[in-house]
Short mmCIF file of C-alpha atoms and ligand atoms in Angstrom, two decimals:
data_model
loop_
_atom_site.label_atom_id
_atom_site.label_comp_id
_atom_site.label_asym_id
_atom_site.label_seq_id
_atom_site.Cartn_x
_atom_site.Cartn_y
_atom_site.Cartn_z
CA MET A 606 123.14 78.27 106.56
CA PHE A 607 121.68 81.77 106.85
CA ASP A 608 122.49 81.51 110.60
CA PHE A 609 118.95 81.60 111.96
CA ASN A 610 118.95 80.39 115.56
CA GLU A 611 116.60 77.71 116.82
CA ASP A 612 114.04 80.19 118.08
CA GLU A 613 113.94 82.00 114.76
CA VAL A 614 113.56 78.77 112.81
CA GLU A 615 110.59 77.90 115.00
CA ARG A 616 109.12 81.43 114.88
CA TYR A 617 109.24 81.57 111.09
CA SER A 618 108.56 77.87 110.47
CA ARG A 619 105.23 78.48 108.67
CA HIS A 620 107.02 80.82 106.25
CA ILE A 621 109.95 78.47 105.79
CA LEU A 622 107.53 75.68 104.88
CA LEU A 623 106.31 77.72 101.93
CA GLN A 624 108.22 76.81 98.79
CA GLU A 625 108.06 80.44 97.60
CA VAL A 626 109.65 81.68 100.83
CA GLY A 627 111.85 79.04 102.44
CA VAL A 628 114.94 79.84 104.49
CA GLU A 629 116.29 81.93 101.66
CA GLY A 630 113.17 84.09 101.47
CA GLN A 631 113.12 84.46 105.23
CA ALA A 632 116.75 85.61 105.10
CA LYS A 633 115.77 88.10 102.39
CA LEU A 634 113.08 89.51 104.66
CA ARG A 635 115.59 89.85 107.49
CA GLU A 636 117.87 91.86 105.17
CA SER A 637 114.98 94.15 104.16
CA SER A 638 113.69 97.43 105.48
CA VAL A 639 110.26 99.05 105.28
CA LEU A 640 109.19 102.57 106.23
CA VAL A 641 105.64 102.78 107.57
CA VAL A 642 104.30 106.32 107.32
CA GLY A 643 101.68 106.77 110.03
CA ALA A 644 101.08 104.56 113.09
CA GLY A 645 97.31 104.80 112.70
CA GLY A 646 94.53 102.67 111.25
CA LEU A 647 96.50 101.37 108.27
CA GLY A 648 99.94 101.57 109.88
CA SER A 649 98.79 99.31 112.72
CA PRO A 650 98.10 96.10 110.79
CA VAL A 651 100.94 96.92 108.39
CA ALA A 652 103.51 97.18 111.17
CA TYR A 653 102.10 94.20 113.07
CA TYR A 654 102.39 91.84 110.09
CA LEU A 655 105.76 93.10 108.89
CA VAL A 656 107.25 92.73 112.36
CA ALA A 657 105.64 89.31 112.82
CA ALA A 658 107.03 88.33 109.41
CA GLY A 659 110.58 89.13 110.50
CA VAL A 660 111.35 92.04 108.17
CA GLY A 661 114.71 93.14 109.59
CA LYS A 662 114.19 96.86 109.95
CA ILE A 663 110.94 98.79 110.29
CA GLY A 664 110.81 102.58 110.44
CA ILE A 665 107.68 104.25 111.78
CA VAL A 666 106.93 107.94 111.29
CA ASP A 667 104.19 109.69 113.22
CA PHE A 668 104.02 112.95 115.15
CA ASP A 669 100.65 112.40 116.81
CA GLU A 670 99.54 111.24 120.24
CA VAL A 671 97.13 108.40 120.90
CA ASP A 672 93.55 109.62 121.22
CA LEU A 673 90.61 107.64 122.61
CA SER A 674 88.78 107.96 119.28
CA ASN A 675 91.74 106.24 117.52
CA LEU A 676 91.35 102.94 119.35
CA GLN A 677 88.38 101.78 117.26
CA ARG A 678 90.83 101.01 114.40
CA GLN A 679 94.43 101.82 115.45
CA ILE A 680 95.09 98.47 117.07
CA LEU A 681 98.77 99.06 117.85
CA HIS A 682 97.64 101.21 120.76
CA SER A 683 95.76 100.38 123.95
CA THR A 684 93.55 102.30 126.34
CA ASP A 685 96.52 102.91 128.66
CA ASP A 686 98.40 104.53 125.77
CA VAL A 687 95.98 107.45 125.38
CA GLY A 688 98.05 110.64 125.47
CA ARG A 689 101.36 108.91 124.65
CA ALA A 690 103.29 109.50 121.45
CA LYS A 691 102.06 106.99 118.86
CA THR A 692 105.66 106.13 117.98
CA ASP A 693 106.43 105.15 121.60
CA SER A 694 103.28 103.09 121.96
CA ALA A 695 103.88 101.39 118.59
CA LYS A 696 107.50 100.58 119.37
CA GLU A 697 106.57 98.97 122.70
CA THR A 698 103.80 96.84 121.16
CA LEU A 699 105.96 95.72 118.24
CA GLU A 700 109.06 94.91 120.29
CA ALA A 701 106.92 92.71 122.51
CA LEU A 702 105.74 90.85 119.39
CA ASN A 703 109.17 90.22 117.86
CA PRO A 704 112.41 91.33 119.54
CA ASN A 705 114.45 90.26 116.47
CA VAL A 706 113.22 93.23 114.45
CA GLU A 707 114.88 96.63 114.65
CA ILE A 708 112.16 99.27 115.15
CA ILE A 709 113.24 102.81 114.39
CA THR A 710 110.77 105.55 115.27
CA TYR A 711 110.60 109.10 113.97
CA ASN A 712 108.38 111.24 116.15
CA GLN A 713 108.23 114.04 113.63
CA ARG A 714 105.98 115.62 111.05
CA LEU A 715 106.91 114.79 107.46
CA GLY A 716 107.83 117.83 105.44
CA THR A 717 109.77 118.87 102.37
CA ASP A 718 112.88 119.07 104.53
CA ASN A 719 112.97 115.46 105.79
CA VAL A 720 110.80 113.20 103.62
CA GLU A 721 113.26 112.38 100.80
CA ASP A 722 116.04 111.57 103.23
CA LEU A 723 113.72 109.26 105.19
CA VAL A 724 112.14 107.32 102.32
CA SER A 725 115.46 106.78 100.54
CA GLN A 726 116.83 104.90 103.57
CA TYR A 727 114.31 102.08 103.08
CA ASP A 728 113.67 99.37 100.46
CA ILE A 729 109.95 100.15 100.26
CA VAL A 730 107.53 102.64 101.82
CA ILE A 731 103.98 101.99 103.01
CA ASP A 732 101.59 104.88 103.06
CA GLY A 733 99.21 104.98 106.02
CA VAL A 734 98.77 108.73 106.20
CA ASP A 735 95.63 110.56 107.23
CA ASN A 736 95.59 113.54 104.89
CA PHE A 737 96.15 114.51 101.28
CA ALA A 738 99.03 116.85 102.05
CA ALA A 739 101.08 113.94 103.37
CA ARG A 740 99.85 111.54 100.67
CA TYR A 741 101.12 113.76 97.84
CA LEU A 742 104.32 114.57 99.70
CA VAL A 743 105.13 110.87 100.17
CA ASN A 744 104.25 110.03 96.54
CA ASP A 745 106.40 112.85 95.20
CA ALA A 746 109.34 111.99 97.46
CA CYS A 747 109.16 108.32 96.41
CA VAL A 748 109.16 109.31 92.72
CA PHE A 749 112.12 111.67 93.21
CA THR A 750 114.10 108.99 95.06
CA ASN A 751 112.90 106.01 92.99
CA THR A 752 111.53 104.29 96.07
CA PRO A 753 108.60 101.86 95.70
CA LEU A 754 105.46 102.77 97.62
CA VAL A 755 102.42 100.77 98.69
CA GLU A 756 99.54 103.23 98.62
CA GLY A 757 96.37 102.67 100.65
CA GLY A 758 93.32 104.63 101.72
CA ILE A 759 90.07 104.01 103.57
CA LEU A 760 86.83 105.89 104.11
CA ARG A 761 83.40 104.81 105.38
CA PHE A 762 82.95 101.23 104.10
CA GLU A 763 85.54 101.40 101.29
CA GLY A 764 89.23 101.05 100.84
CA GLN A 765 91.75 100.99 98.03
CA VAL A 766 95.28 99.85 97.51
CA THR A 767 97.94 99.96 94.78
CA LEU A 768 101.71 99.62 94.39
CA ILE A 769 103.69 102.47 92.92
CA ASP A 770 107.10 101.63 91.51
CA PRO A 771 108.51 104.81 89.96
CA GLU A 772 110.78 102.77 87.69
CA GLU A 773 108.02 100.62 86.31
CA GLY A 774 104.55 102.14 86.42
CA PRO A 775 102.22 105.01 87.20
CA CYS A 776 102.57 107.25 90.25
CA TYR A 777 99.70 108.56 92.37
CA ARG A 778 99.58 111.78 90.35
CA CYS A 779 99.19 109.84 87.08
CA VAL A 780 95.74 108.91 88.39
CA PHE A 781 94.94 111.81 90.73
CA PRO A 782 96.98 114.76 89.40
CA GLU A 783 96.20 117.25 92.17
CA PRO A 784 95.06 117.05 95.79
CA PRO A 785 91.30 117.54 96.08
CA LYS A 786 90.02 120.96 97.07
CA PRO A 787 89.55 121.40 100.80
CA GLY A 788 86.05 120.36 101.75
CA SER A 789 85.40 118.43 98.53
CA ILE A 790 86.01 115.08 100.20
CA PRO A 791 84.68 114.25 103.62
CA SER A 792 87.11 113.16 106.31
CA CYS A 793 86.93 110.19 108.66
CA GLN A 794 86.07 112.69 111.36
CA GLU A 795 83.12 113.91 109.32
CA ALA A 796 82.14 110.75 107.48
CA GLY A 797 83.39 107.96 109.73
CA VAL A 798 85.04 104.71 108.85
CA LEU A 799 84.39 101.12 109.83
CA GLY A 800 87.45 100.21 111.88
CA ALA A 801 87.90 96.72 110.45
CA ILE A 802 88.35 98.19 106.92
CA ALA A 803 91.73 99.47 108.11
CA GLY A 804 92.61 95.88 108.95
CA THR A 805 91.66 94.62 105.48
CA ILE A 806 93.49 97.31 103.53
CA GLY A 807 96.51 97.45 105.86
CA THR A 808 96.88 93.69 105.65
CA LEU A 809 96.79 93.88 101.84
CA GLN A 810 99.48 96.58 101.97
CA ALA A 811 101.69 94.44 104.21
CA THR A 812 101.18 91.42 101.93
CA GLU A 813 102.13 93.40 98.82
CA ALA A 814 105.27 94.74 100.52
CA ILE A 815 106.32 91.22 101.53
CA LYS A 816 105.66 89.91 97.99
CA TYR A 817 107.71 92.77 96.57
CA LEU A 818 110.61 92.10 98.95
CA LEU A 819 110.55 88.38 98.13
CA GLY A 820 109.99 88.96 94.41
CA ILE A 821 107.05 86.55 94.21
CA GLY A 822 103.58 86.58 92.68
CA GLU A 823 101.79 89.20 90.59
CA SER A 824 102.48 92.71 91.77
CA LEU A 825 99.90 95.46 92.14
CA ILE A 826 101.83 97.83 89.88
CA GLY A 827 99.37 99.45 87.46
CA ARG A 828 96.36 98.03 89.29
CA LEU A 829 94.13 99.86 91.75
CA VAL A 830 92.10 97.45 93.86
CA ILE A 831 88.94 98.85 95.42
CA TYR A 832 87.27 97.05 98.30
CA ASP A 833 83.59 97.60 99.06
CA ALA A 834 82.84 96.11 102.45
CA LEU A 835 79.05 96.51 102.32
CA GLN A 836 78.88 94.45 99.11
CA LEU A 837 81.94 92.42 100.03
CA SER A 838 83.35 92.94 96.58
CA PHE A 839 86.77 93.70 95.16
CA ARG A 840 87.00 95.67 91.95
CA GLU A 841 90.18 96.23 89.96
CA VAL A 842 90.91 99.29 87.85
CA LYS A 843 93.84 99.31 85.46
CA ILE A 844 95.96 102.43 85.85
CA GLU A 845 98.59 103.54 83.40
CA GLN A 846 101.50 105.88 83.46
CA ASN A 847 100.35 109.24 82.12
CA SER A 848 102.87 110.77 79.74
CA ASP A 849 101.44 114.18 80.70
CA CYS A 850 101.85 113.51 84.45
CA SER A 851 103.13 116.68 86.10
CA LEU A 852 105.52 114.59 88.20
CA CYS A 853 106.68 111.48 86.28
CA GLY A 854 105.61 112.42 82.72
CA ALA A 855 107.79 113.33 79.75
CA LYS A 856 107.89 117.03 80.70
CA PRO A 857 107.38 117.22 84.44
CA GLU A 858 106.26 120.56 85.86
CA ILE A 859 106.94 119.50 89.42
CA THR A 860 110.67 119.35 89.90
CA GLU A 861 110.86 119.83 93.64
CA LEU A 862 108.74 118.98 96.65
CA GLU A 863 105.77 121.19 97.42
CA GLU A 864 104.08 121.63 100.77
CA TYR A 865 100.28 121.56 100.71
CA THR A 866 99.62 123.25 104.00
CA ILE A 867 96.16 124.35 102.89
CA HIS A 868 95.03 120.74 102.83
CA CYS A 869 96.43 119.87 106.22
CA SER A 870 93.20 120.75 107.96
CA LEU A 871 91.37 118.34 105.68
CA GLN A 872 91.67 115.05 107.52
CA GLU A 873 91.06 112.34 104.97
CA ASN A 874 91.39 108.87 106.33
CA ASP A 875 93.82 106.79 108.31
ZN1 ZN B 2039 102.94 110.11 87.47
#
């Protein structure tokens, strides 16, 4: 039944014990694929937990190299990895964790030319990008290709997370129609971020993706959860599809992908 070998049954035993998962759910995870955009602060815990969970295929996109200042939060990478491509370092770490998972890496910058093709090859996408240009690009590509997206962001002592399912609820632009003006929002480089916040938000993103793939629990569609680490509080904001949304509204103005190069210098958070 579901042909898991002995090692796999043991590896996933704590999942299989869960009534909501079981062998069937574990088999579902093995048949599933997730694209993780960014192998940074959020992408690290996301990829770790999805690979540990036995999701069959994980894609990782990143064009950057590991920098010493990344290691405070980007836990996929080690001191010896400084200077290496993040995709190479991530693949090595993740394959050591679980050799049953297929890790596909894309050492490339996301752009209007490749993003739709990439996201449409996966069941769900997780956003762990570090700038608004990429955030809007990924949102728009997911809406155009009807691909669900777990959105997450962190800055200073705060983080937020939501699930965007273009067939069922609001997109990122329904809530934040346009990228902020350059300089209007401080970046991690300027404002800093507590490294462990990436762990909290990334872990929530991984959990929501697993719930979505298994079809269990209450989804985060239409809910934006905001985490304040200094208060240790979670706040939830209801978000609704905006019929005037320039992307997914009744009369969309955006009908093809746009590149926001002007915002690329504005490092937001990752
Ligand atoms: Zn929208």
